[in-house]
Amino acid sequence: MDFALSEEQTAIFDMAYGFGQEHIAPFARQWEKDGTIPKEIWPKIAELGFGGLYVSEDAGGSGLTRLDATLVFEALSMACPSVAAFLSIHNMCAKMLDSFASDDLKARIMDDVLSMNTVLSYCLTEPGSGSDAAALKTKCDRTNDGYTLNGTKAFISGGGYSDAYVAMVRTSDDGAAGVSTVYVEDGTQGLSFGGLEDKMGWRSQPTAQVQFDNCKIPAGNLVGEEGKGFKYAMTGLDGGRLNIAACSLGAAQTALDATLRYMGERKAFGKPIDQFQGLQFRLADMEIEMQAARVFLRQAAWKLDSGAPDATKFCAMAKKFVTDTGSRVVDQCLQLHGGYGYLADYGIEKLVRDLRVHQILEGTNEIMRVIVARDMLKNR
């Protein structure tokens, strides 16, 4: 059992970290104030191969493993977890298209997807279906020319910002077996968006409802087969859960590093506060939790890469454990900064806000526990 990263994996991490520190970190606070990420950044990221991290090399992607991808998201989230998480969403969509779309559809769209001239959003959640995703109601009716969509998607990162939307829709009333996946390009007649959501964190990501009102798409924009969309969506979520956990890990590491520096500089009662044993214990507890989270995440990614039968369970466990750990660590880092941690200038309060949603999306951490418990009961 080898826990060391390979030379190539170390290079992948370093490349992503270097890009993030140069092109994202200096602007993250301004992008948050602006409520948007400049679109010019995405083709630059794609030049590194990050527009199709685990899209097959034959299709023009990077063909990286899920473990490799977690290194990219951990490194980029050290600059800004909001930007890194948006890239994860694009990659989840790109992998779905690479795996399930027809050759004709891929020939039409994948070059722009991989170069990130086309930025993708993932549309599963609806106002009345979150954790119970199979209860989605957006209708997709077959016509002579293709399909007509009617319904609303909620909490969509990139709503009104992205260039295309990978949407899960209902083609029959047969529960999860009645869900299909379609590709909807921006500018399609009948596609519109709600107002921008005013969020606690991830404020640089434009988030809005995606609305379909007699929205007509060609038959060729069906992804894969009718009735297989829920399966496609769930397949993508295992990797998405690893990515969002990696984003928590990277952001929490940034907070912990900043806290170590601050505690060496801040003095109280005549000495730096890192010399007080009670505060040293808190540092040690955070380091222990972070190292445990990192090993757990990489084990889950390895299981997904190797096709282990319990990969979904481990992805759920890692998502729950790592995102809980990340939120706990950044909150403790804010506390150790005292009043300064509450100020935007120190960057810690942004991380507290950004990481809070990681315990909700890609399946709430309560649902992660349901997945784990069901697996345990099934295999007892």
XYZ file of N, CA and C in Angstrom, residues 225-349:
375
model
N -29.775 7.281 -23.974
C -31.079 6.693 -24.231
C -32.139 7.304 -23.334
N -33.369 7.339 -23.856
C -34.492 7.754 -23.013
C -34.611 6.797 -21.820
N -34.919 7.368 -20.662
C -35.114 6.557 -19.467
C -33.849 6.207 -18.710
N -32.691 6.609 -19.240
C -31.426 6.301 -18.563
C -30.828 7.528 -17.854
N -31.528 8.652 -17.906
C -30.958 9.906 -17.410
C -30.668 9.919 -15.923
N -31.521 9.256 -15.136
C -31.279 9.245 -13.693
C -30.008 8.458 -13.384
N -29.814 7.371 -14.084
C -28.588 6.580 -13.924
C -27.376 7.414 -14.311
N -27.467 8.147 -15.423
C -26.359 9.003 -15.843
C -26.050 10.048 -14.765
N -27.109 10.651 -14.223
C -26.929 11.705 -13.226
C -26.249 11.163 -11.972
N -26.686 9.983 -11.530
C -26.114 9.408 -10.310
C -24.666 8.964 -10.539
N -24.361 8.492 -11.732
C -22.983 8.111 -12.045
C -22.053 9.315 -11.909
N -22.526 10.454 -12.356
C -21.712 11.660 -12.266
C -21.524 12.146 -10.842
N -22.488 11.835 -9.970
C -22.438 12.385 -8.620
C -21.333 11.767 -7.767
N -20.968 10.507 -8.004
C -19.880 9.921 -7.211
C -18.612 10.760 -7.348
N -18.245 11.061 -8.582
C -17.059 11.873 -8.809
C -17.240 13.295 -8.335
N -18.453 13.844 -8.516
C -18.731 15.195 -8.041
C -18.564 15.319 -6.542
N -18.942 14.264 -5.825
C -18.787 14.285 -4.363
C -17.321 14.295 -3.962
N -16.504 13.567 -4.686
C -15.070 13.604 -4.411
C -14.510 14.997 -4.680
N -14.942 15.600 -5.774
C -14.419 16.920 -6.142
C -14.782 17.971 -5.101
N -16.034 17.951 -4.638
C -16.453 18.979 -3.689
C -15.755 18.763 -2.357
N -15.476 17.500 -2.026
C -14.692 17.225 -0.825
C -13.283 17.781 -0.983
N -12.707 17.606 -2.167
C -11.363 18.137 -2.424
C -11.346 19.655 -2.323
N -12.422 20.301 -2.767
C -12.504 21.764 -2.657
C -12.540 22.188 -1.193
N -13.237 21.441 -0.359
C -13.238 21.738 1.075
C -11.838 21.565 1.656
N -11.175 20.516 1.243
C -9.848 20.216 1.768
C -8.853 21.320 1.429
N -8.838 21.758 0.173
C -7.893 22.788 -0.240
C -8.143 24.118 0.442
N -9.414 24.502 0.536
C -9.741 25.772 1.178
C -9.394 25.747 2.660
N -9.674 24.623 3.318
C -9.351 24.508 4.737
C -7.843 24.534 4.960
N -7.088 23.952 4.029
C -5.636 23.993 4.151
C -5.122 25.429 4.042
N -5.702 26.197 3.137
C -5.336 27.607 3.023
C -5.611 28.346 4.332
N -6.770 28.083 4.921
C -7.120 28.730 6.188
C -6.157 28.323 7.297
N -5.810 27.050 7.349
C -4.906 26.572 8.399
C -3.509 27.163 8.223
N -3.018 27.222 6.995
C -1.707 27.826 6.739
C -1.690 29.301 7.161
N -2.762 30.021 6.818
C -2.850 31.432 7.193
C -2.908 31.588 8.709
N -3.573 30.668 9.373
C -3.696 30.733 10.825
C -2.355 30.475 11.502
N -1.588 29.547 10.966
C -0.247 29.298 11.508
C 0.627 30.545 11.410
N 0.550 31.224 10.275
C 1.335 32.453 10.113
C 0.858 33.532 11.088
N -0.442 33.694 11.164
C -1.009 34.733 12.023
C -0.642 34.503 13.490
N -0.713 33.265 13.934
C -0.458 32.970 15.347
C 1.010 33.182 15.721
N 1.889 33.106 14.733
C 3.293 33.395 15.002
C 3.575 34.890 15.099
N 2.687 35.698 14.540
C 2.869 37.148 14.518
C 2.068 37.856 15.617
N 0.925 37.318 15.946
C 0.038 37.951 16.920
C 0.530 37.683 18.350
N 0.680 38.726 19.111
C 1.166 38.575 20.483
C 0.081 38.924 21.490
N 0.105 38.202 22.597
C -0.787 38.476 23.722
C -0.065 38.080 25.007
N -0.202 38.888 26.005
C 0.449 38.624 27.290
C 1.960 38.423 27.134
N 2.536 39.178 26.187
C 3.980 39.210 26.057
C 4.612 38.150 25.193
N 3.818 37.319 24.516
C 4.425 36.299 23.647
C 3.470 35.948 22.509
N 4.014 35.382 21.403
C 3.140 34.986 20.293
C 2.098 33.982 20.782
N 0.891 34.076 20.227
C -0.175 33.214 20.731
C 0.029 31.744 20.360
N 0.951 31.462 19.423
C 1.215 30.051 19.130
C 2.050 29.378 20.226
N 2.426 30.123 21.265
C 3.177 29.559 22.383
C 2.267 29.129 23.540
N 0.971 29.367 23.403
C 0.040 28.924 24.438
C -0.399 27.486 24.152
N -0.209 26.621 25.130
C -0.427 25.195 24.894
C -1.872 24.886 24.491
N -2.834 25.584 25.091
C -4.229 25.338 24.736
C -4.501 25.600 23.260
N -3.865 26.633 22.692
C -4.033 26.933 21.271
C -3.233 25.968 20.401
N -2.105 25.501 20.898
C -1.340 24.484 20.177
C -2.150 23.197 20.019
N -2.892 22.846 21.070
C -3.736 21.651 20.980
C -4.769 21.799 19.860
N -5.299 22.999 19.729
C -6.296 23.212 18.682
C -5.660 23.110 17.300
N -4.471 23.633 17.146
C -3.743 23.461 15.887
C -3.506 21.987 15.585
N -3.074 21.249 16.584
C -2.784 19.824 16.395
C -4.046 19.064 16.005
N -5.174 19.370 16.646
C -6.427 18.688 16.307
C -6.820 18.951 14.859
N -6.636 20.185 14.406
C -6.977 20.500 13.013
C -6.060 19.763 12.045
N -4.787 19.713 12.342
C -3.851 19.002 11.470
C -4.194 17.521 11.390
N -4.520 16.920 12.526
C -4.881 15.497 12.548
C -6.126 15.259 11.694
N -7.129 16.084 11.867
C -8.360 15.923 11.093
C -8.120 16.120 9.601
N -7.290 17.090 9.259
C -7.002 17.346 7.844
C -6.266 16.179 7.205
N -5.303 15.625 7.908
C -4.560 14.492 7.350
C -5.469 13.274 7.197
N -6.347 13.043 8.179
C -7.287 11.929 8.069
C -8.231 12.134 6.892
N -8.701 13.359 6.722
C -9.612 13.665 5.622
C -8.928 13.446 4.277
N -7.665 13.860 4.169
C -6.944 13.733 2.907
C -6.759 12.255 2.526
N -6.380 11.439 3.487
C -6.195 10.007 3.213
C -7.523 9.354 2.843
N -8.591 9.709 3.563
C -9.905 9.135 3.298
C -10.381 9.502 1.893
N -10.202 10.758 1.518
C -10.612 11.210 0.189
C -9.864 10.450 -0.895
N -8.575 10.308 -0.741
C -7.786 9.636 -1.783
C -8.092 8.140 -1.840
N -8.438 7.533 -0.714
C -8.855 6.140 -0.743
C -10.163 5.989 -1.516
N -11.113 6.883 -1.274
C -12.387 6.823 -1.989
C -12.189 7.025 -3.486
N -11.314 7.967 -3.858
C -11.029 8.196 -5.277
C -10.396 6.960 -5.903
N -9.501 6.317 -5.172
C -8.870 5.084 -5.666
C -9.911 3.999 -5.886
N -10.864 3.894 -4.989
C -11.914 2.886 -5.147
C -12.771 3.175 -6.380
N -13.096 4.446 -6.609
C -13.883 4.790 -7.791
C -13.092 4.491 -9.059
N -11.806 4.806 -9.058
C -10.960 4.532 -10.223
C -10.846 3.035 -10.511
N -10.797 2.234 -9.462
C -10.579 0.800 -9.629
C -11.874 0.012 -9.798
N -13.013 0.728 -9.770
C -14.295 0.060 -9.956
C -14.696 -0.828 -8.794
N -14.271 -0.493 -7.613
C -14.593 -1.294 -6.435
C -16.105 -1.312 -6.214
N -16.666 -2.449 -5.796
C -18.118 -2.534 -5.607
C -18.659 -1.602 -4.522
N -17.803 -1.204 -3.592
C -18.242 -0.294 -2.532
C -17.800 1.145 -2.781
N -17.510 1.486 -4.038
C -17.016 2.834 -4.355
C -18.041 3.908 -4.008
N -19.311 3.673 -4.329
C -20.337 4.678 -4.043
C -20.430 4.946 -2.540
N -20.369 3.883 -1.751
C -20.394 4.044 -0.294
C -19.205 4.874 0.170
N -18.029 4.595 -0.350
C -16.839 5.317 0.093
C -16.847 6.759 -0.387
N -17.386 7.002 -1.576
C -17.515 8.389 -2.039
C -18.457 9.166 -1.125
N -19.542 8.530 -0.708
C -20.485 9.177 0.210
C -19.844 9.440 1.561
N -19.127 8.451 2.081
C -18.476 8.622 3.375
C -17.429 9.721 3.316
N -16.632 9.732 2.268
C -15.579 10.740 2.141
C -16.177 12.127 1.985
N -17.244 12.232 1.193
C -17.878 13.541 1.006
C -18.367 14.085 2.341
N -19.019 13.239 3.121
C -19.549 13.667 4.413
C -18.416 14.043 5.363
N -17.436 13.179 5.492
C -16.363 13.395 6.460
C -15.503 14.597 6.088
N -15.129 14.707 4.830
C -14.191 15.761 4.424
C -14.867 17.128 4.430
N -16.111 17.213 3.964
C -16.764 18.521 3.973
C -17.085 18.973 5.399
N -17.464 18.033 6.269
C -17.648 18.392 7.681
C -16.334 18.872 8.291
N -15.263 18.159 7.976
C -13.949 18.545 8.499
C -13.540 19.921 7.993
N -13.702 20.153 6.704
C -13.319 21.447 6.134
C -14.052 22.598 6.790
N -15.368 22.450 6.974
C -16.142 23.522 7.608
C -15.720 23.732 9.057
N -15.451 22.637 9.748
C -15.033 22.759 11.150
C -13.679 23.451 11.257
N -12.767 23.116 10.366
C -11.425 23.699 10.409
C -11.457 25.189 10.099
N -12.169 25.592 9.052
C -12.175 27.019 8.722
C -12.862 27.828 9.828
N -13.861 27.251 10.462
C -14.517 27.945 11.566
C -13.550 28.119 12.744
N -12.764 27.081 13.026
C -11.769 27.185 14.092
C -10.678 28.192 13.727
N -10.311 28.241 12.455
C -9.307 29.206 12.021
C -9.808 30.637 12.204
N -11.085 30.856 11.914
C -11.655 32.181 12.146
C -11.575 32.526 13.637
N -11.907 31.561 14.484
C -11.866 31.794 15.927
C -10.456 32.149 16.395
N -9.461 31.456 15.862
C -8.080 31.707 16.270
C -7.558 33.043 15.752
N -8.180 33.582 14.731
C -7.849 34.929 14.263
C -8.517 36.005 15.116
N -9.420 35.591 15.991
C -10.130 36.567 16.797
C -10.959 37.505 15.935
N -11.036 38.762 16.353
C -11.828 39.742 15.614
C -11.362 39.924 14.188
N -10.073 39.743 13.947
C -9.553 39.907 12.586
C -10.117 38.840 11.635
N -10.405 37.673 12.165
C -10.967 36.628 11.323
C -12.321 36.983 10.763
N -13.003 37.884 11.440
C -14.338 38.300 11.015
C -14.284 39.368 9.930
N -13.094 39.889 9.666
C -12.919 40.924 8.653
C -12.587 40.286 7.303
N -13.137 40.875 6.258
C -12.937 40.323 4.918
C -11.473 40.361 4.489
N -10.711 41.332 4.986
C -9.323 41.497 4.552
C -8.473 40.253 4.806
N -8.820 39.482 5.798
C -8.006 38.317 6.147
C -8.406 37.054 5.380
N -9.516 37.097 4.676
C -9.893 36.009 3.782
C -10.511 34.793 4.438
N -10.537 34.737 5.769
C -11.032 33.536 6.436
C -12.560 33.482 6.413
N -13.205 34.624 6.615
C -14.671 34.612 6.658
C -15.257 34.190 5.320
